[in-house]
Amino acid sequence: MSDDLPNTDLSESLEDYLETIFELVRDHKVARIRDIAAARDVRSASVIPAMRRLAEMGLITYEKREFIDLTPEGDMTARRIYARHRTLTRFFRDVLGIPNDIAQKDACSLEHSLSDEGMDHIVRFLEFISSCPEGGSVLARFRNCALVNGESRTCSGGCSVSASERMQSIAKTVSLRDLKPGQSGTVIRIDGTGPVRQRILDMGLIPGVHVILERVSPAGDPIWIKYQGSQLSLRRKEAQRVLLERSPSP
Amino acid sequence: MNEITPVRVALCGSPNSGKTSIFNALTGSSQHVGNYPGVTVEKKTGLYHHEGIAFEVRDLPGSYSLSSFSPEEAIAQKELVDDRPDVAVVVVDSTALKRSLVLLAQIMQNCSRIVLCLNMSDEAKASGQRIDLPLLESLLGFPVVETVGHKGLGVPLLREKIASVQHSTVDRRRLTLGERLETAIGRIVAALEKTAIDRAGLEWTATKLLQNDSLFVERVRALGADGEAAIACAQEVRREIEQFTGEDIGFFITRRYYGFVDGLLKEVLISPPHIDTRVLSDRIDAVVVHRLLGIPIFLAVMYGIFWLTFTVGAIPMDWIDQFFGFLSRAISDAWPADTALEARSLIVDGIIAGVGGVLVFLPNIVLLFLGLAVLQDSGYMSRAAFLTDRLMHRFGLHGRSFIPMVTGFGCTIPGIMATRTMENERDRLTTMMVLPLMSCGARLPIWLLLIPAFFPGDFHATMLFAIYFIGIALAFGLSLLLRRTLLRGEEAPFVMELPPYRMPTARSVVNRMAMSSWLYVKKAGTIILAISILMWALTTYPRHEESTPVADAAADRHSQSFRDLEHSIAGRIGRFIEPVIAPMGFDWKIGVAIIGAFTAKEVFVSQLGVIYSLGEQDQNSETLRDMLRRDYSPMIGFSLMLFLLIATPCMATLAITRRESGHWKWAALQFGGLTAIAWLLSTAVYQIGSLFFG
């Protein structure tokens, strides 16, 4: 993915400056030398050469005593750096469960040195965690696992998932049309392609959403569901596309 | 007032976000809403002034996302992409932020000057939801305003914010769609920048190319070799993503939108909604759409509306009737004898009889629209669709056909317009073709005239219900036929939101009622006045030479007047078509009125009014109904009602059908088909009925 990005060979400090400008422009609409100096905790005089350098590279517009702004190219580069920063923060904080301030600090130092390849793999992993229907529960298991928390040497949960248990989890997969009033489940995926699927997605029925079948029309079709504060009516034919992991009946 | 071109503001939002109430509150009394017959419906525009600057607000059709799936969504997208408003106001339902904000993300790819309007904020607050507004504003990069549309709360601030962004030149939008998608879009944008395409909304075009949206692919292809290169680039990127993620691109992109929204909400929600505000609504639903009670309640509600329209409406109707009777007698009495008799006849027999005959039904129209407005505003309509979809589906219609069809009870034209919410062209055409069978408000005066004329009092409401029911049954039968013959094919999905019940505000209900009533009155004052005068002339001239009514003996006067009438142009036209309508039991007088009804259905009533008022020269106050009862049997009355229900949709309906279907052949089929069916049915009823009742 790095092949088409402008390779500007920025030094670590220039990258940091660019990121600072990006944040300042975002939050305060303008960036001034002294704001940058304050944010990076350096003297204004040492900021100026860096600005000249960035301006030469065409990443910012900088004239004496003027506000500093990002050029489109600078904006893109800054966003890229910023995205790396956010990705790493997310990885440390949301996946590994490191406290926010430490996650931020680690992200700051790693964002410059991590290879594109390594970065790409972290992105892939995050992508996997958020797209895989199991992703959320894997993370939850990781966090709750007694082994990881160092509380115990033996696992108290179902670490060794047996074949029969796996079968059970498959058996728990039902389509929305098979639910009975009062039953519920969590969306795993939406089958099929095209406009129908897109419409279902547009209505907010996406993987991870908990759905309750509220009632069925007196005529037997359509059905009436509740999810995330919304209520929706859809035909059984459409409901068939929505696959759920059935929740235990109350 | 400012003379320069107003700032163009586009109001976008999903259905049920309260967009229209924001529109009304923004534009206040200065709006010129054209959401009714003959006026352009898709462009609802209003004007307001803020600190000397004029703002023109355009209410875009409600859509859940920007796409080209349904005509409404396509219109919304087209307005944003092609017409490029100066400011886009995105109205979202605060109680369903997650879903609503996806549209915002899409609009952020399109427009640079945006104001986000968190509507129904009172309901959201009641549910315990708290939002860090300043944080949200800084995360998004544009102003956010909380509003309560129907109360007008927050609207002054909204105006201020619209004014503040309209001259901002710096783009501070911050949409984060994840590195993978952003890079992908960036690559396509770079390819697009090499083409001659408009620079605005590039990101959106790139996203649509990535999704392989045919509309945008065609557009970019039209740009020549550079365009082809951009399309190829998009294909390449799409393939990469699909291979890598194992998801199809539509899913992938939608997830990224939700990802953005989730991230945003995680940051700005100080407290998520935790109090169920739908408790009452859910309790009502437990009864209203109950497995056993649902259908009876539905029927009762529909019957209630007809009862309200007919029985309650009859009271003020009498007053108006008496008023016009008094008026015409007063004018006749006060008129100087033997001077300008022609003018007296024009006023009394032409204008008062024609226009008065239509205005008499104003109370009924008002009540019918009151009923429909309450159903619509309260949220019952979508429940009704839920209850009836199975039935509709069985007859080749769609749950979404329900709302257009109920609207059709008010007027066919907005009903046909409302079919735009349907995604499937065949479903839409079917609904459009059978919609004229929904007995519209303009036909109500006909029923109100004919039913009491031919049927005893106890049966009035039942007969009215029966006529509507026959229309519905025919519509079902016909749509089934259409879906099996001309419009065969795949049906569209039924996915419909069920908003909580809301108390209809007096303001909105009265607004709608006043709007439709005013248009009815206006029609009476313009088209119907003109037709009444024309009809009067057609029924008066040429005069029968030997007829000098003053000289005639009193006993002869009645038949003499009718001979005059027969001799007139209208009489001759009626005579000419009599052979065609005779099998249905109609005579030339009815024939003349039927022709008039083609211009507007209610004209039928004024036509008869004019004909009979001219025919009856004596001042004896025999009402039109009595005269009809005297001249025709109930069998003819019923046959006539059937014919008027089914045949010849009015001119405006044909015009709108042509426009919405995009082709004259559909309008022609609608006209020819319905008229043929009407003729066959009425003839059958009259001929078979005559065998039994003589």
Coordinates of C-alpha atoms in Angstrom, one line a residue, chain B residues 151-521:
Chain B
K151 CA -41.6 23.0 18.1
G152 CA -39.1 25.2 16.2
L153 CA -36.5 24.9 19.0
G154 CA -32.9 25.5 17.9
V155 CA -34.0 26.8 14.5
P156 CA -32.8 30.4 15.0
L157 CA -29.4 28.9 15.9
L158 CA -29.5 26.7 12.8
R159 CA -30.1 29.7 10.7
E160 CA -27.2 31.4 12.3
K161 CA -24.9 28.5 11.7
I162 CA -26.0 28.1 8.1
A163 CA -25.1 31.8 7.6
S164 CA -21.8 31.3 9.3
V165 CA -20.7 28.4 7.1
Q166 CA -22.0 29.8 3.8
H167 CA -19.0 32.1 3.4
S168 CA -16.3 29.9 4.9
T169 CA -13.7 29.0 2.3
V170 CA -11.6 26.7 4.4
D171 CA -12.5 23.1 4.3
R172 CA -12.3 21.6 7.8
R173 CA -14.2 18.4 7.2
R174 CA -12.7 15.4 9.0
L175 CA -13.9 12.1 7.7
T176 CA -11.8 9.1 8.7
L177 CA -12.7 5.9 6.8
G178 CA -9.7 3.9 7.8
E179 CA -6.4 3.7 6.1
R180 CA -7.2 1.1 3.6
L181 CA -10.3 2.8 2.2
E182 CA -8.8 6.3 2.4
T183 CA -5.8 5.2 0.4
A184 CA -8.0 3.5 -2.1
I185 CA -10.1 6.6 -2.6
G186 CA -7.0 8.7 -2.7
R187 CA -5.7 6.6 -5.6
I188 CA -8.9 6.9 -7.5
V189 CA -9.1 10.6 -6.8
A190 CA -5.6 11.0 -8.2
A191 CA -6.6 9.2 -11.3
L192 CA -9.8 11.3 -11.6
E193 CA -7.8 14.5 -11.2
K194 CA -6.2 13.8 -14.6
T195 CA -9.6 14.0 -16.2
A196 CA -11.7 17.0 -17.0
I197 CA -14.2 16.1 -14.3
D198 CA -15.6 18.8 -11.9
R199 CA -13.3 19.1 -8.9
A200 CA -16.1 19.3 -6.4
G201 CA -17.3 16.0 -4.9
L202 CA -14.3 14.1 -6.3
E203 CA -14.1 11.9 -3.2
W204 CA -17.7 10.8 -3.7
T205 CA -17.2 10.1 -7.4
A206 CA -14.2 8.0 -6.4
T207 CA -16.1 6.1 -3.8
K208 CA -18.9 5.4 -6.3
L209 CA -16.4 4.2 -8.9
L210 CA -15.0 1.9 -6.3
Q211 CA -18.5 0.5 -5.7
N212 CA -18.9 0.2 -9.5
D213 CA -22.0 2.3 -9.5
S214 CA -23.2 2.3 -13.1
L215 CA -24.3 5.9 -13.0
F216 CA -20.9 7.2 -12.1
V217 CA -19.0 4.7 -14.3
E218 CA -21.0 6.0 -17.3
R219 CA -20.2 9.5 -16.4
V220 CA -16.5 9.0 -16.0
R221 CA -16.4 6.9 -19.1
A222 CA -17.8 9.9 -21.0
L223 CA -14.6 11.8 -20.2
G224 CA -12.6 9.8 -22.7
A225 CA -9.3 7.9 -22.3
D226 CA -8.5 9.5 -18.9
G227 CA -11.9 8.5 -17.7
E228 CA -11.3 4.9 -18.8
A229 CA -8.0 5.0 -16.9
A230 CA -9.7 6.2 -13.7
I231 CA -12.3 3.4 -14.1
A232 CA -9.5 0.8 -14.6
C233 CA -7.8 2.2 -11.5
A234 CA -11.0 1.8 -9.5
Q235 CA -11.4 -1.7 -10.7
E236 CA -7.9 -2.5 -9.7
V237 CA -8.3 -1.1 -6.3
R238 CA -11.6 -2.9 -5.8
R239 CA -10.1 -6.2 -6.7
E240 CA -7.2 -5.7 -4.3
I241 CA -9.6 -4.8 -1.4
E242 CA -12.0 -7.7 -2.1
Q243 CA -9.1 -10.2 -2.4
F244 CA -7.5 -8.9 0.7
T245 CA -10.5 -8.6 3.0
G246 CA -12.7 -11.4 1.5
E247 CA -15.6 -9.0 1.7
D248 CA -17.4 -7.5 -1.3
I249 CA -16.8 -3.8 -1.8
G250 CA -20.3 -2.6 -0.8
F251 CA -20.0 -4.4 2.5
F252 CA -16.5 -3.2 3.0
I253 CA -17.4 0.5 2.4
T254 CA -20.6 0.4 4.5
R255 CA -18.5 -1.1 7.4
R256 CA -16.1 1.8 7.1
Y257 CA -18.9 4.3 7.3
Y258 CA -20.2 2.6 10.4
G259 CA -16.6 2.5 11.7
F260 CA -16.4 6.2 11.4
V261 CA -19.8 6.7 13.1
D262 CA -18.9 4.3 15.9
G263 CA -15.6 6.0 16.5
L264 CA -17.3 9.4 16.5
L265 CA -20.0 8.2 18.9
K266 CA -17.6 6.6 21.2
E267 CA -15.9 9.9 21.6
V268 CA -18.8 12.3 21.9
L269 CA -21.5 10.3 23.8
I270 CA -21.2 11.4 27.4
S271 CA -24.0 9.1 28.2
P272 CA -25.6 6.7 25.8
P273 CA -29.4 6.4 25.7
H274 CA -30.4 4.2 28.6
I275 CA -34.0 5.0 29.3
D276 CA -36.5 3.3 27.0
T277 CA -38.7 6.2 25.7
R278 CA -40.7 3.8 23.5
V279 CA -42.4 2.2 26.4
L280 CA -45.7 3.8 25.6
S281 CA -45.3 3.4 21.9
D282 CA -44.5 -0.3 22.4
R283 CA -47.5 -0.7 24.6
I284 CA -49.8 0.8 21.9
D285 CA -48.2 -1.5 19.4
A286 CA -48.8 -4.5 21.5
V287 CA -52.5 -3.8 21.0
V288 CA -52.7 -2.1 17.6
V289 CA -50.7 -4.7 15.7
H290 CA -51.8 -7.6 17.9
R291 CA -52.0 -10.9 16.2
L292 CA -55.8 -11.1 16.6
L293 CA -56.8 -7.5 17.2
G294 CA -54.6 -5.9 14.5
I295 CA -56.7 -6.4 11.5
P296 CA -60.1 -5.5 13.2
I297 CA -58.5 -2.3 14.5
F298 CA -57.2 -1.5 11.1
L299 CA -60.6 -1.9 9.5
A300 CA -62.2 0.1 12.3
V301 CA -59.8 2.9 11.8
M302 CA -60.5 3.0 8.1
Y303 CA -64.2 2.9 8.7
G304 CA -63.9 5.6 11.3
I305 CA -62.4 7.9 8.8
F306 CA -65.2 7.4 6.4
W307 CA -67.7 7.8 9.1
L308 CA -66.0 11.1 10.1
T309 CA -66.0 12.3 6.6
F310 CA -69.5 11.4 5.8
T311 CA -71.7 11.6 8.9
V312 CA -69.9 14.4 10.7
G313 CA -69.2 16.2 7.5
A314 CA -72.9 16.2 6.6
I315 CA -73.7 18.8 9.3
P316 CA -71.6 21.8 8.0
M317 CA -72.4 20.6 4.5
D318 CA -76.0 21.4 5.1
W319 CA -75.2 24.9 6.2
I320 CA -73.2 25.7 3.1
D321 CA -75.9 24.1 0.9
Q322 CA -78.5 26.3 2.5
F323 CA -76.3 29.3 2.1
F324 CA -75.9 28.8 -1.7
G325 CA -79.6 28.1 -2.0
F326 CA -80.4 31.3 -0.1
L327 CA -77.9 33.2 -2.2
S328 CA -79.3 32.1 -5.6
R329 CA -82.8 32.8 -4.5
A330 CA -81.9 36.2 -3.1
I331 CA -80.2 37.2 -6.4
S332 CA -83.1 35.9 -8.4
D333 CA -85.6 37.8 -6.3
A334 CA -83.6 41.0 -6.3
W335 CA -82.9 40.9 -10.0
P336 CA -84.8 43.6 -11.9
A337 CA -87.5 41.9 -13.9
D338 CA -86.9 41.4 -17.6
T339 CA -83.5 43.0 -17.7
A340 CA -80.3 41.2 -18.5
L341 CA -81.8 37.8 -18.0
E342 CA -78.8 36.2 -19.6
A343 CA -76.5 37.6 -16.9
R344 CA -78.9 36.5 -14.2
S345 CA -78.8 33.0 -15.7
L346 CA -75.1 33.0 -15.9
I347 CA -74.7 34.0 -12.2
V348 CA -77.4 31.8 -10.8
D349 CA -77.4 28.8 -13.0
G350 CA -73.8 28.9 -14.1
I351 CA -71.6 30.2 -11.4
I352 CA -73.5 29.6 -8.2
A353 CA -74.8 26.2 -9.3
G354 CA -71.4 25.1 -10.5
V355 CA -69.0 26.5 -8.0
G356 CA -71.5 26.2 -5.1
G357 CA -72.1 22.6 -6.0
V358 CA -68.4 21.8 -5.4
L359 CA -67.8 24.1 -2.5
V360 CA -70.6 22.4 -0.6
F361 CA -68.3 19.4 -0.1
L362 CA -65.5 21.4 1.5
P363 CA -66.2 20.1 5.0
N364 CA -65.9 16.5 3.9
I365 CA -62.7 17.2 2.1
V366 CA -61.3 18.9 5.2
L367 CA -62.3 16.0 7.4
L368 CA -60.9 13.4 5.1
F369 CA -57.6 15.2 5.0
L370 CA -57.7 15.6 8.7
G371 CA -58.0 11.9 9.1
L372 CA -55.2 11.1 6.7
A373 CA -52.9 13.7 8.2
V374 CA -53.5 12.2 11.7
L375 CA -52.7 8.7 10.4
Q376 CA -49.6 9.9 8.7
D377 CA -48.2 12.1 11.5
S378 CA -49.0 9.6 14.2
G379 CA -47.0 6.8 12.6
Y380 CA -50.0 4.5 12.1
M381 CA -49.4 4.3 8.3
S382 CA -46.3 2.2 8.7
R383 CA -48.2 -0.1 11.0
A384 CA -50.9 -0.4 8.5
A385 CA -48.3 -1.4 5.9
F386 CA -46.9 -4.0 8.3
L387 CA -50.4 -5.4 8.7
T388 CA -51.3 -5.4 5.0
D389 CA -48.0 -6.2 3.3
R390 CA -48.8 -9.9 3.0
L391 CA -52.1 -9.2 1.4
M392 CA -50.6 -6.5 -0.9
H393 CA -47.8 -8.9 -1.7
R394 CA -50.2 -11.6 -2.7
F395 CA -51.8 -9.3 -5.2
G396 CA -48.5 -8.3 -6.8
L397 CA -48.2 -5.1 -4.8
H398 CA -45.8 -4.1 -2.2
G399 CA -46.0 -3.0 1.4
R400 CA -44.6 0.3 0.2
S401 CA -47.5 0.6 -2.2
F402 CA -49.7 1.1 0.8
I403 CA -48.8 4.6 1.6
P404 CA -49.2 5.9 -2.0
M405 CA -52.5 4.1 -2.2
V406 CA -53.8 5.6 1.0
T407 CA -52.5 9.0 -0.1
G408 CA -54.6 8.3 -3.2
F409 CA -57.7 8.5 -1.2
G410 CA -56.8 12.2 -0.7
C411 CA -55.6 12.8 -4.3
T412 CA -54.2 10.5 -6.9
I413 CA -51.4 12.8 -7.9
P414 CA -49.4 12.9 -4.6
G415 CA -50.2 9.2 -4.5
I416 CA -48.4 8.7 -7.8
M417 CA -45.6 10.9 -6.6
A418 CA -45.3 8.9 -3.4
T419 CA -44.5 5.7 -5.5
R420 CA -41.0 7.1 -5.8
T421 CA -40.1 5.4 -2.5
M422 CA -40.4 2.1 -4.4
E423 CA -37.2 0.7 -5.6
N424 CA -38.5 -1.8 -8.2
E425 CA -39.7 -0.2 -11.4
R426 CA -42.3 -2.9 -12.0
D427 CA -43.8 -2.6 -8.5
R428 CA -43.8 1.2 -9.0
L429 CA -45.6 1.0 -12.4
T430 CA -48.1 -1.5 -11.1
T431 CA -49.0 0.8 -8.2
M432 CA -49.2 3.8 -10.5
M433 CA -51.5 2.1 -12.9
V434 CA -54.0 1.0 -10.3
L435 CA -53.8 4.1 -8.1
P436 CA -56.7 6.0 -9.8
L437 CA -58.9 3.2 -8.5
M438 CA -58.3 4.6 -5.0
S439 CA -61.3 6.8 -4.7
C440 CA -59.8 10.3 -4.4
G441 CA -61.0 13.3 -2.5
A442 CA -62.4 14.9 -5.7
R443 CA -64.7 11.9 -6.2
L444 CA -66.0 12.2 -2.7
P445 CA -68.4 15.0 -3.7
I446 CA -69.8 12.6 -6.4
W447 CA -70.5 9.9 -3.8
L448 CA -71.9 12.5 -1.4
L449 CA -74.3 13.6 -4.1
L450 CA -75.3 10.3 -5.5
I451 CA -75.4 8.0 -2.4
P452 CA -78.1 10.0 -0.6
A453 CA -79.9 10.5 -3.9
F454 CA -80.4 6.8 -4.5
F455 CA -80.0 5.0 -1.2
P456 CA -81.8 5.2 2.1
G457 CA -80.2 7.0 5.1
D458 CA -79.1 3.9 7.0
F459 CA -76.9 2.7 4.2
H460 CA -75.0 5.9 3.5
A461 CA -71.8 5.2 5.4
T462 CA -71.9 1.5 4.3
M463 CA -72.4 2.5 0.6
L464 CA -69.5 4.9 0.8
F465 CA -67.3 2.2 2.4
A466 CA -68.5 -0.2 -0.3
I467 CA -67.5 2.1 -3.1
Y468 CA -64.0 2.5 -1.6
F469 CA -63.8 -1.2 -1.1
I470 CA -64.8 -2.0 -4.7
G471 CA -62.1 0.4 -5.8
I472 CA -59.5 -1.4 -3.6
A473 CA -60.6 -4.8 -4.7
L474 CA -60.4 -3.8 -8.3
A475 CA -57.0 -2.3 -7.8
F476 CA -55.8 -5.6 -6.3
G477 CA -57.3 -7.7 -9.1
L478 CA -55.8 -5.4 -11.7
S479 CA -52.4 -5.3 -10.2
L480 CA -52.3 -9.1 -10.0
L481 CA -53.2 -9.1 -13.7
L482 CA -50.5 -6.6 -14.5
R483 CA -47.9 -8.5 -12.6
R484 CA -48.8 -11.7 -14.4
T485 CA -48.8 -10.1 -17.9
L486 CA -47.1 -6.8 -18.7
L487 CA -45.1 -6.4 -15.6
R488 CA -43.8 -9.8 -14.8
G489 CA -40.7 -10.1 -12.8
E490 CA -38.8 -10.1 -9.5
E491 CA -40.4 -8.2 -6.7
A492 CA -38.6 -5.7 -4.5
P493 CA -37.7 -6.3 -0.9
F494 CA -39.8 -5.0 1.9
V495 CA -37.6 -3.3 4.5
M496 CA -39.5 -0.6 6.4
E497 CA -38.7 1.4 9.5
L498 CA -41.3 1.6 12.2
P499 CA -40.9 5.0 14.0
P500 CA -42.4 5.4 17.5
Y501 CA -45.8 6.8 17.7
R502 CA -45.8 10.5 17.9
M503 CA -48.6 12.8 18.9
P504 CA -49.5 14.6 15.8
T505 CA -49.0 18.3 16.4
A506 CA -52.0 20.5 15.8
R507 CA -49.7 22.8 13.8
S508 CA -48.7 20.1 11.3
V509 CA -52.2 18.6 11.0
V510 CA -53.9 22.0 10.5
N511 CA -51.2 22.9 8.1
R512 CA -51.8 19.9 5.9
M513 CA -55.5 20.3 6.2
A514 CA -55.5 23.9 5.4
M515 CA -53.2 23.3 2.4
S516 CA -55.4 20.7 0.8
S517 CA -58.6 22.6 1.6
W518 CA -57.2 25.8 0.2
L519 CA -56.2 24.0 -3.0
Y520 CA -59.7 22.6 -3.2
V521 CA -61.2 26.1 -2.8

